[in-house]
Tab-separated table of C-alpha atoms in Angstrom:
chain	number	residue	atom	x	y	z
A	1032	MET	CA	-13.031	-42.828	-15.736
A	1033	ARG	CA	-13.356	-41.064	-19.067
A	1034	LEU	CA	-16.776	-39.553	-19.677
A	1035	PRO	CA	-18.373	-39.548	-23.133
A	1036	PRO	CA	-18.553	-36.216	-24.961
A	1037	PHE	CA	-21.153	-33.879	-23.491
A	1038	SER	CA	-22.921	-33.532	-26.859
A	1039	THR	CA	-23.641	-37.271	-27.001
A	1040	LEU	CA	-25.165	-37.225	-23.519
A	1041	THR	CA	-27.423	-34.257	-24.241
A	1042	ALA	CA	-28.561	-35.922	-27.483
A	1043	LEU	CA	-29.408	-39.081	-25.531
A	1044	GLU	CA	-31.325	-37.168	-22.869
A	1045	ALA	CA	-33.396	-35.169	-25.365
A	1046	ALA	CA	-34.146	-38.207	-27.564
A	1047	ALA	CA	-35.224	-40.299	-24.578
A	1048	ARG	CA	-37.471	-37.547	-23.307
A	1049	HIS	CA	-39.132	-36.932	-26.689
A	1050	ARG	CA	-38.981	-40.556	-27.909
A	1051	SER	CA	-37.922	-38.984	-31.196
A	1052	TYR	CA	-34.640	-38.051	-32.836
A	1053	SER	CA	-36.397	-35.380	-34.898
A	1054	ARG	CA	-37.912	-33.578	-31.938
A	1055	ALA	CA	-34.621	-33.878	-30.055
A	1056	ALA	CA	-32.880	-32.312	-33.050
A	1057	ASP	CA	-35.355	-29.404	-33.054
A	1058	GLU	CA	-34.729	-28.763	-29.365
A	1059	LEU	CA	-30.966	-28.890	-29.748
A	1060	PHE	CA	-30.957	-26.824	-32.972
A	1061	VAL	CA	-29.192	-29.556	-34.962
A	1062	THR	CA	-30.261	-31.964	-37.703
A	1063	HIS	CA	-31.907	-35.349	-37.297
A	1064	GLY	CA	-28.747	-36.906	-38.697
A	1065	ALA	CA	-26.583	-35.144	-36.096
A	1066	VAL	CA	-28.649	-36.590	-33.229
A	1067	SER	CA	-28.575	-40.044	-34.795
A	1068	GLN	CA	-24.812	-39.821	-35.219
A	1069	GLN	CA	-24.246	-38.656	-31.622
A	1070	ILE	CA	-26.277	-41.522	-30.200
A	1071	ARG	CA	-24.524	-44.023	-32.453
A	1072	LYS	CA	-21.158	-42.724	-31.185
A	1073	LEU	CA	-22.380	-43.068	-27.602
A	1074	GLU	CA	-23.541	-46.641	-28.210
A	1075	GLU	CA	-20.154	-47.514	-29.734
A	1076	ASP	CA	-18.359	-45.843	-26.839
A	1077	LEU	CA	-20.375	-47.708	-24.205
A	1078	GLY	CA	-20.733	-50.954	-26.144
A	1079	VAL	CA	-24.465	-51.181	-25.499
A	1080	ARG	CA	-27.695	-50.486	-27.404
A	1081	LEU	CA	-29.504	-47.412	-26.118
A	1082	PHE	CA	-32.573	-47.091	-28.413
A	1083	LEU	CA	-34.906	-49.400	-30.304
A	1084	ARG	CA	-37.228	-48.246	-33.058
A	1085	GLN	CA	-40.880	-49.014	-32.436
A	1086	GLY	CA	-42.937	-47.678	-35.328
A	1087	ASN	CA	-42.345	-43.938	-35.484
A	1088	ARG	CA	-40.960	-43.819	-31.966
A	1089	MET	CA	-37.441	-44.305	-30.681
A	1090	GLU	CA	-37.827	-46.105	-27.385
A	1091	PRO	CA	-34.887	-46.144	-25.008
A	1092	THR	CA	-33.714	-49.499	-23.763
A	1093	ASP	CA	-33.569	-50.070	-20.016
A	1094	THR	CA	-29.919	-49.041	-20.074
A	1095	GLY	CA	-30.688	-46.030	-22.254
A	1096	ALA	CA	-33.544	-44.930	-20.000
A	1097	ALA	CA	-31.409	-45.280	-16.861
A	1098	LEU	CA	-28.538	-43.335	-18.395
A	1099	ALA	CA	-30.921	-40.664	-19.711
A	1100	ALA	CA	-32.392	-40.266	-16.202
A	1101	SER	CA	-28.883	-39.778	-14.794
A	1102	VAL	CA	-28.100	-37.199	-17.464
A	1103	THR	CA	-31.387	-35.381	-16.729
A	1104	GLU	CA	-30.468	-35.213	-13.053
A	1105	ALA	CA	-26.945	-34.058	-13.833
A	1106	LEU	CA	-28.200	-31.359	-16.219
A	1107	ALA	CA	-30.629	-30.078	-13.594
A	1108	SER	CA	-27.805	-29.869	-11.053
A	1109	LEU	CA	-25.585	-28.114	-13.596
A	1110	LYS	CA	-28.310	-25.594	-14.398
A	1111	ARG	CA	-28.770	-24.858	-10.701
A	1112	GLY	CA	-25.028	-24.298	-10.340
A	1113	VAL	CA	-24.884	-22.015	-13.364
A	1114	GLN	CA	-27.866	-20.040	-12.116
A	1115	ALA	CA	-26.308	-19.717	-8.670
A	1116	ALA	CA	-23.100	-18.420	-10.242
A	1117	ARG	CA	-25.085	-16.007	-12.392
A	1118	ASN	CA	-27.039	-14.784	-9.356
A	1119	ALA	CA	-23.822	-14.329	-7.389
A	1120	ALA	CA	-22.461	-12.086	-10.123
A	1121	CYS	CA	-25.661	-10.040	-10.064
A	1122	GLY	CA	-27.188	-8.084	-7.230
A	1123	PRO	CA	-25.828	-4.970	-5.576
A	1124	ILE	CA	-22.169	-4.248	-5.043
A	1125	VAL	CA	-21.931	-3.660	-1.296
A	1126	LEU	CA	-19.304	-1.046	-0.489
A	1127	SER	CA	-18.131	-0.742	3.120
A	1128	THR	CA	-16.632	2.536	4.283
A	1129	GLY	CA	-16.085	4.549	7.422
A	1130	ALA	CA	-18.422	7.375	8.344
A	1131	ALA	CA	-15.897	10.189	7.922
A	1132	PHE	CA	-14.813	9.173	4.418
A	1133	ALA	CA	-18.427	8.515	3.415
A	1134	THR	CA	-19.660	11.949	4.466
A	1135	ARG	CA	-16.609	14.077	3.597
A	1136	TRP	CA	-15.507	12.494	0.296
A	1137	LEU	CA	-17.781	9.816	-1.092
A	1138	VAL	CA	-21.238	11.348	-0.794
A	1139	THR	CA	-20.518	14.174	-3.223
A	1140	ARG	CA	-19.481	11.676	-5.898
A	1141	LEU	CA	-22.211	9.047	-5.670
A	1142	ALA	CA	-24.244	10.343	-8.613
A	1143	ARG	CA	-21.161	10.459	-10.813
A	1144	ILE	CA	-20.145	6.923	-9.910
A	1145	SER	CA	-23.362	5.559	-11.377
A	1146	ALA	CA	-23.319	7.863	-14.393
A	1147	GLU	CA	-19.678	7.257	-15.305
A	1148	THR	CA	-19.341	3.536	-14.535
A	1149	GLY	CA	-22.860	2.376	-15.432
A	1150	GLU	CA	-23.008	0.642	-12.031
A	1151	LEU	CA	-26.547	1.359	-10.879
A	1152	ASP	CA	-26.808	-1.322	-8.198
A	1153	LEU	CA	-24.521	-0.001	-5.472
A	1154	THR	CA	-25.160	-0.223	-1.726
A	1155	VAL	CA	-23.028	1.935	0.569
A	1156	ARG	CA	-22.640	0.482	4.052
A	1157	VAL	CA	-21.264	2.983	6.570
A	1158	GLU	CA	-19.663	1.237	9.540
A	1159	ASP	CA	-16.855	1.715	12.018
A	1160	ARG	CA	-15.689	-1.899	12.012
A	1161	VAL	CA	-13.315	-3.301	9.386
A	1162	SER	CA	-15.178	-5.492	6.898
A	1163	ASP	CA	-13.492	-8.836	6.187
A	1164	LEU	CA	-15.044	-9.102	2.671
A	1165	SER	CA	-15.539	-12.847	3.071
A	1166	SER	CA	-18.456	-13.477	5.407
A	1167	ASP	CA	-20.180	-10.174	6.100
A	1168	GLY	CA	-21.723	-9.497	2.688
A	1169	ALA	CA	-19.461	-6.621	1.641
A	1170	ASP	CA	-17.801	-6.765	-1.786
A	1171	VAL	CA	-15.520	-3.732	-1.546
A	1172	ALA	CA	-14.025	-1.719	1.287
A	1173	LEU	CA	-12.712	1.817	1.232
A	1174	ARG	CA	-10.225	1.142	3.979
A	1175	PHE	CA	-7.984	3.560	5.883
A	1176	GLY	CA	-4.614	2.232	6.970
A	1177	VAL	CA	-1.184	1.214	5.779
A	1178	GLY	CA	-1.923	-2.018	3.879
A	1179	PRO	CA	-1.623	-4.453	2.265
A	1180	TRP	CA	-4.000	-6.893	3.956
A	1181	PRO	CA	-3.488	-10.705	3.814
A	1182	GLY	CA	-5.812	-12.498	1.408
A	1183	LEU	CA	-7.096	-9.263	-0.115
A	1184	GLU	CA	-6.255	-7.181	-3.155
A	1185	SER	CA	-5.843	-3.461	-2.653
A	1186	VAL	CA	-4.790	-0.293	-4.392
A	1187	ARG	CA	-3.915	2.945	-2.614
A	1188	LEU	CA	-6.176	5.816	-3.580
A	1189	LEU	CA	-5.013	8.730	-1.466
A	1190	ASN	CA	-1.870	9.312	0.550
A	1191	GLU	CA	-2.561	11.077	3.792
A	1192	ARG	CA	-1.138	14.457	4.771
A	1193	LEU	CA	-1.749	16.337	8.013
A	1194	PHE	CA	-2.063	20.107	8.203
A	1195	PRO	CA	-3.856	22.763	10.296
A	1196	LEU	CA	-7.286	23.990	9.213
A	1197	CYS	CA	-9.545	26.642	10.670
A	1198	SER	CA	-12.474	28.804	9.736
A	1199	PRO	CA	-11.876	32.167	8.026
A	1200	ALA	CA	-13.516	33.872	11.017
A	1201	LEU	CA	-11.126	32.266	13.513
A	1202	LEU	CA	-8.160	33.257	11.356
A	1203	GLU	CA	-9.291	36.882	11.558
A	1204	ARG	CA	-9.416	36.659	15.358
A	1205	HIS	CA	-6.126	34.774	15.650
A	1206	PRO	CA	-3.708	35.717	12.834
A	1207	ILE	CA	-1.440	32.763	12.108
A	1208	ASN	CA	1.686	33.494	10.075
A	1209	LYS	CA	4.117	30.947	11.488
A	1210	PRO	CA	3.799	27.640	13.376
A	1211	GLU	CA	4.437	29.291	16.761
A	1212	ASP	CA	1.314	31.433	16.291
A	1213	LEU	CA	-0.816	28.306	16.666
A	1214	LEU	CA	0.085	28.251	20.356
A	1215	ASN	CA	-1.988	31.407	20.803
A	1216	ALA	CA	-5.066	29.908	19.139
A	1217	PRO	CA	-7.471	27.262	20.474
A	1218	LEU	CA	-6.393	23.879	19.130
A	1219	LEU	CA	-8.883	21.068	18.654
A	1220	ARG	CA	-7.621	17.619	19.594
A	1221	HIS	CA	-8.192	14.302	17.824
A	1222	THR	CA	-7.505	11.187	19.864
A	1223	ALA	CA	-5.569	9.576	16.987
A	1224	LEU	CA	-3.814	12.678	15.584
A	1225	PRO	CA	-1.526	14.312	18.155
A	1226	TRP	CA	-0.429	17.848	17.443
A	1227	SER	CA	3.063	16.949	18.647
A	1228	ALA	CA	3.778	15.111	15.346
A	1229	TRP	CA	3.030	18.226	13.315
A	1230	PHE	CA	4.991	20.631	15.530
A	1231	GLN	CA	8.016	18.325	15.514
A	1232	ALA	CA	7.861	18.055	11.713
A	1233	MET	CA	7.977	21.863	11.628
A	1234	GLY	CA	11.197	21.784	13.671
A	1235	LEU	CA	9.559	22.794	16.948
A	1236	PRO	CA	9.495	20.911	20.239
A	1237	ALA	CA	6.226	19.227	21.132
A	1238	PRO	CA	4.270	21.851	23.077
A	1239	ASP	CA	2.541	21.302	26.376
A	1240	LEU	CA	-0.970	22.150	25.182
A	1241	PRO	CA	-3.686	23.387	27.534
A	1242	PRO	CA	-6.957	21.438	27.900
A	1243	SER	CA	-9.182	21.794	24.835
A	1244	LEU	CA	-12.034	20.202	22.918
A	1245	GLY	CA	-11.215	16.650	21.888
A	1246	PHE	CA	-12.821	14.322	19.344
A	1247	ASP	CA	-12.513	10.745	18.162
A	1248	ASP	CA	-14.462	11.487	14.973
A	1249	THR	CA	-12.718	13.483	12.241
A	1250	SER	CA	-15.921	14.624	10.588
A	1251	MET	CA	-17.246	16.133	13.838
A	1252	MET	CA	-13.908	17.808	14.507
A	1253	LEU	CA	-13.918	19.451	11.068
A	1254	ASP	CA	-17.479	20.662	11.629
A	1255	ALA	CA	-16.382	22.139	14.958
A	1256	ALA	CA	-13.486	23.877	13.249
A	1257	ALA	CA	-15.870	25.276	10.623
A	1258	GLN	CA	-17.926	26.731	13.477
A	1259	GLY	CA	-14.852	28.649	14.638
A	1260	LEU	CA	-14.282	26.596	17.778
A	1261	GLY	CA	-10.612	26.019	17.096
A	1262	VAL	CA	-7.883	24.910	14.722
A	1263	ALA	CA	-8.032	21.276	13.632
A	1264	LEU	CA	-5.126	19.081	12.606
A	1265	ALA	CA	-6.846	17.691	9.521
A	1266	ARG	CA	-6.307	14.736	7.240
A	1267	SER	CA	-6.063	15.727	3.601
A	1268	GLY	CA	-8.351	12.977	2.309
A	1269	LEU	CA	-11.262	14.139	4.444
A	1270	SER	CA	-10.960	17.916	4.244
A	1271	GLU	CA	-10.954	18.439	0.477
A	1272	ARG	CA	-14.603	19.533	0.250
A	1273	ASP	CA	-14.387	21.913	3.222
A	1274	ILE	CA	-11.394	23.664	1.684
A	1275	ARG	CA	-12.986	23.789	-1.755
A	1276	ASP	CA	-16.203	25.268	-0.356
A	1277	GLY	CA	-14.336	27.835	1.758
A	1278	ARG	CA	-15.631	26.534	5.085
A	1279	LEU	CA	-12.064	25.893	6.190
A	1280	VAL	CA	-8.747	27.430	5.182
A	1281	ARG	CA	-5.130	26.471	5.624
A	1282	PRO	CA	-3.422	29.170	7.705
A	1283	LEU	CA	0.020	27.647	7.053
A	1284	ALA	CA	1.575	25.683	4.222
A	1285	GLY	CA	3.416	23.223	6.460
A	1286	GLU	CA	2.199	19.628	6.307
A	1287	VAL	CA	3.253	16.151	7.387
A	1288	GLU	CA	3.161	13.066	5.129
A	1289	VAL	CA	2.115	9.923	7.014
A	1290	ASP	CA	2.180	6.220	6.168
A	1291	THR	CA	-1.557	5.724	6.358
A	1292	GLY	CA	-3.832	6.328	3.407
A	1293	HIS	CA	-7.133	5.410	1.803
A	1294	HIS	CA	-7.329	2.144	-0.129
A	1295	PHE	CA	-9.778	0.363	-2.417
A	1296	VAL	CA	-9.861	-3.253	-1.189
A	1297	TRP	CA	-11.484	-6.346	-2.742
A	1298	ARG	CA	-11.256	-10.134	-3.024
A	1299	ALA	CA	-9.884	-11.614	-6.244
A	1300	ASP	CA	-12.327	-14.551	-6.047
A	1301	ASN	CA	-15.437	-12.381	-5.840
A	1302	PRO	CA	-17.934	-13.497	-8.541
A	1303	LYS	CA	-18.672	-9.826	-9.248
A	1304	LEU	CA	-14.996	-9.234	-10.057
A	1305	PRO	CA	-15.442	-7.616	-13.519
A	1306	ARG	CA	-17.813	-5.055	-12.002
A	1307	LEU	CA	-15.511	-4.486	-9.012
A	1308	LEU	CA	-12.515	-3.828	-11.250
A	1309	LYS	CA	-14.492	-1.298	-13.260
A	1310	LEU	CA	-15.435	0.436	-10.011
A	1311	ARG	CA	-11.815	0.270	-8.831
A	1312	ASP	CA	-10.603	1.943	-12.014
A	1313	TRP	CA	-13.081	4.771	-11.486
A	1314	PHE	CA	-11.876	5.369	-7.918
A	1315	VAL	CA	-8.236	5.329	-9.049
A	1316	ALA	CA	-8.944	7.886	-11.776
A	1317	GLU	CA	-11.074	10.054	-9.477
A	1318	THR	CA	-8.488	10.215	-6.709
A	1319	ALA	CA	-5.776	10.945	-9.271
A	1320	ASN	CA	-7.853	13.939	-10.378
A	1321	SER	CA	-8.216	15.008	-6.745
A	1322	ARG	CA	-4.461	14.891	-6.223
A	1323	GLY	CA	-3.982	16.990	-9.342
A	1324	GLN	CA	-6.266	19.766	-8.152
């Protein structure tokens, strides 16, 4: 069924409510003649009389009153839908990220994110689980992995490289000039980053390492390395600040490129999409600057 033009229906609704074409015209910011013409078009379209003049008043007929009531109800529903859409586009952008990336990379940049993007309403949610971005309230994820992920948009921010890091004090106690020298230093273990991968990439057989401190949290392992407890096999994306501040140093240049990396992940149907894309562009530019340093 073909519906009449929207302008004719709004003219009908306003005129029926005010019982006046003039007052309807004032509300709609048009002329009296425009309202009269719209209602006349609607009457011709429907083939029925919608208003009768009674003195200075324009009284809707029974059909006109019934149709006006339906339009009033429809307009109220439309306004609620528009407001809901507007509200969905407002509110905080909820960013989900892992603890290590939040504390080693993100936290030092939070003030600049707001200043340089104009995004003042940002909530950072630090969690170990992987946010699905559909039912858990998160809008964006800074996700570590290979990607891409089904149903989600993503852009890689940082490729991941592995290399040894230690404190300057430990390096004084255990001079390290070649990969084999690491075997004479205490090596910190990470449950997901075996030293064997690095040694093999350096052309050495995987060593049979003695028992040592082990961690399943990268941030804690880097802190332990900064305390001089051992040499850590570090991920480049999480050790940038420690190297820049001099807490940790690279005793050797050798490094291993891995498939995993850090990604900015979002849903294309998110009502906050324009704001998310602006935030995405900032992260892309920021990580490009980091790679160039």
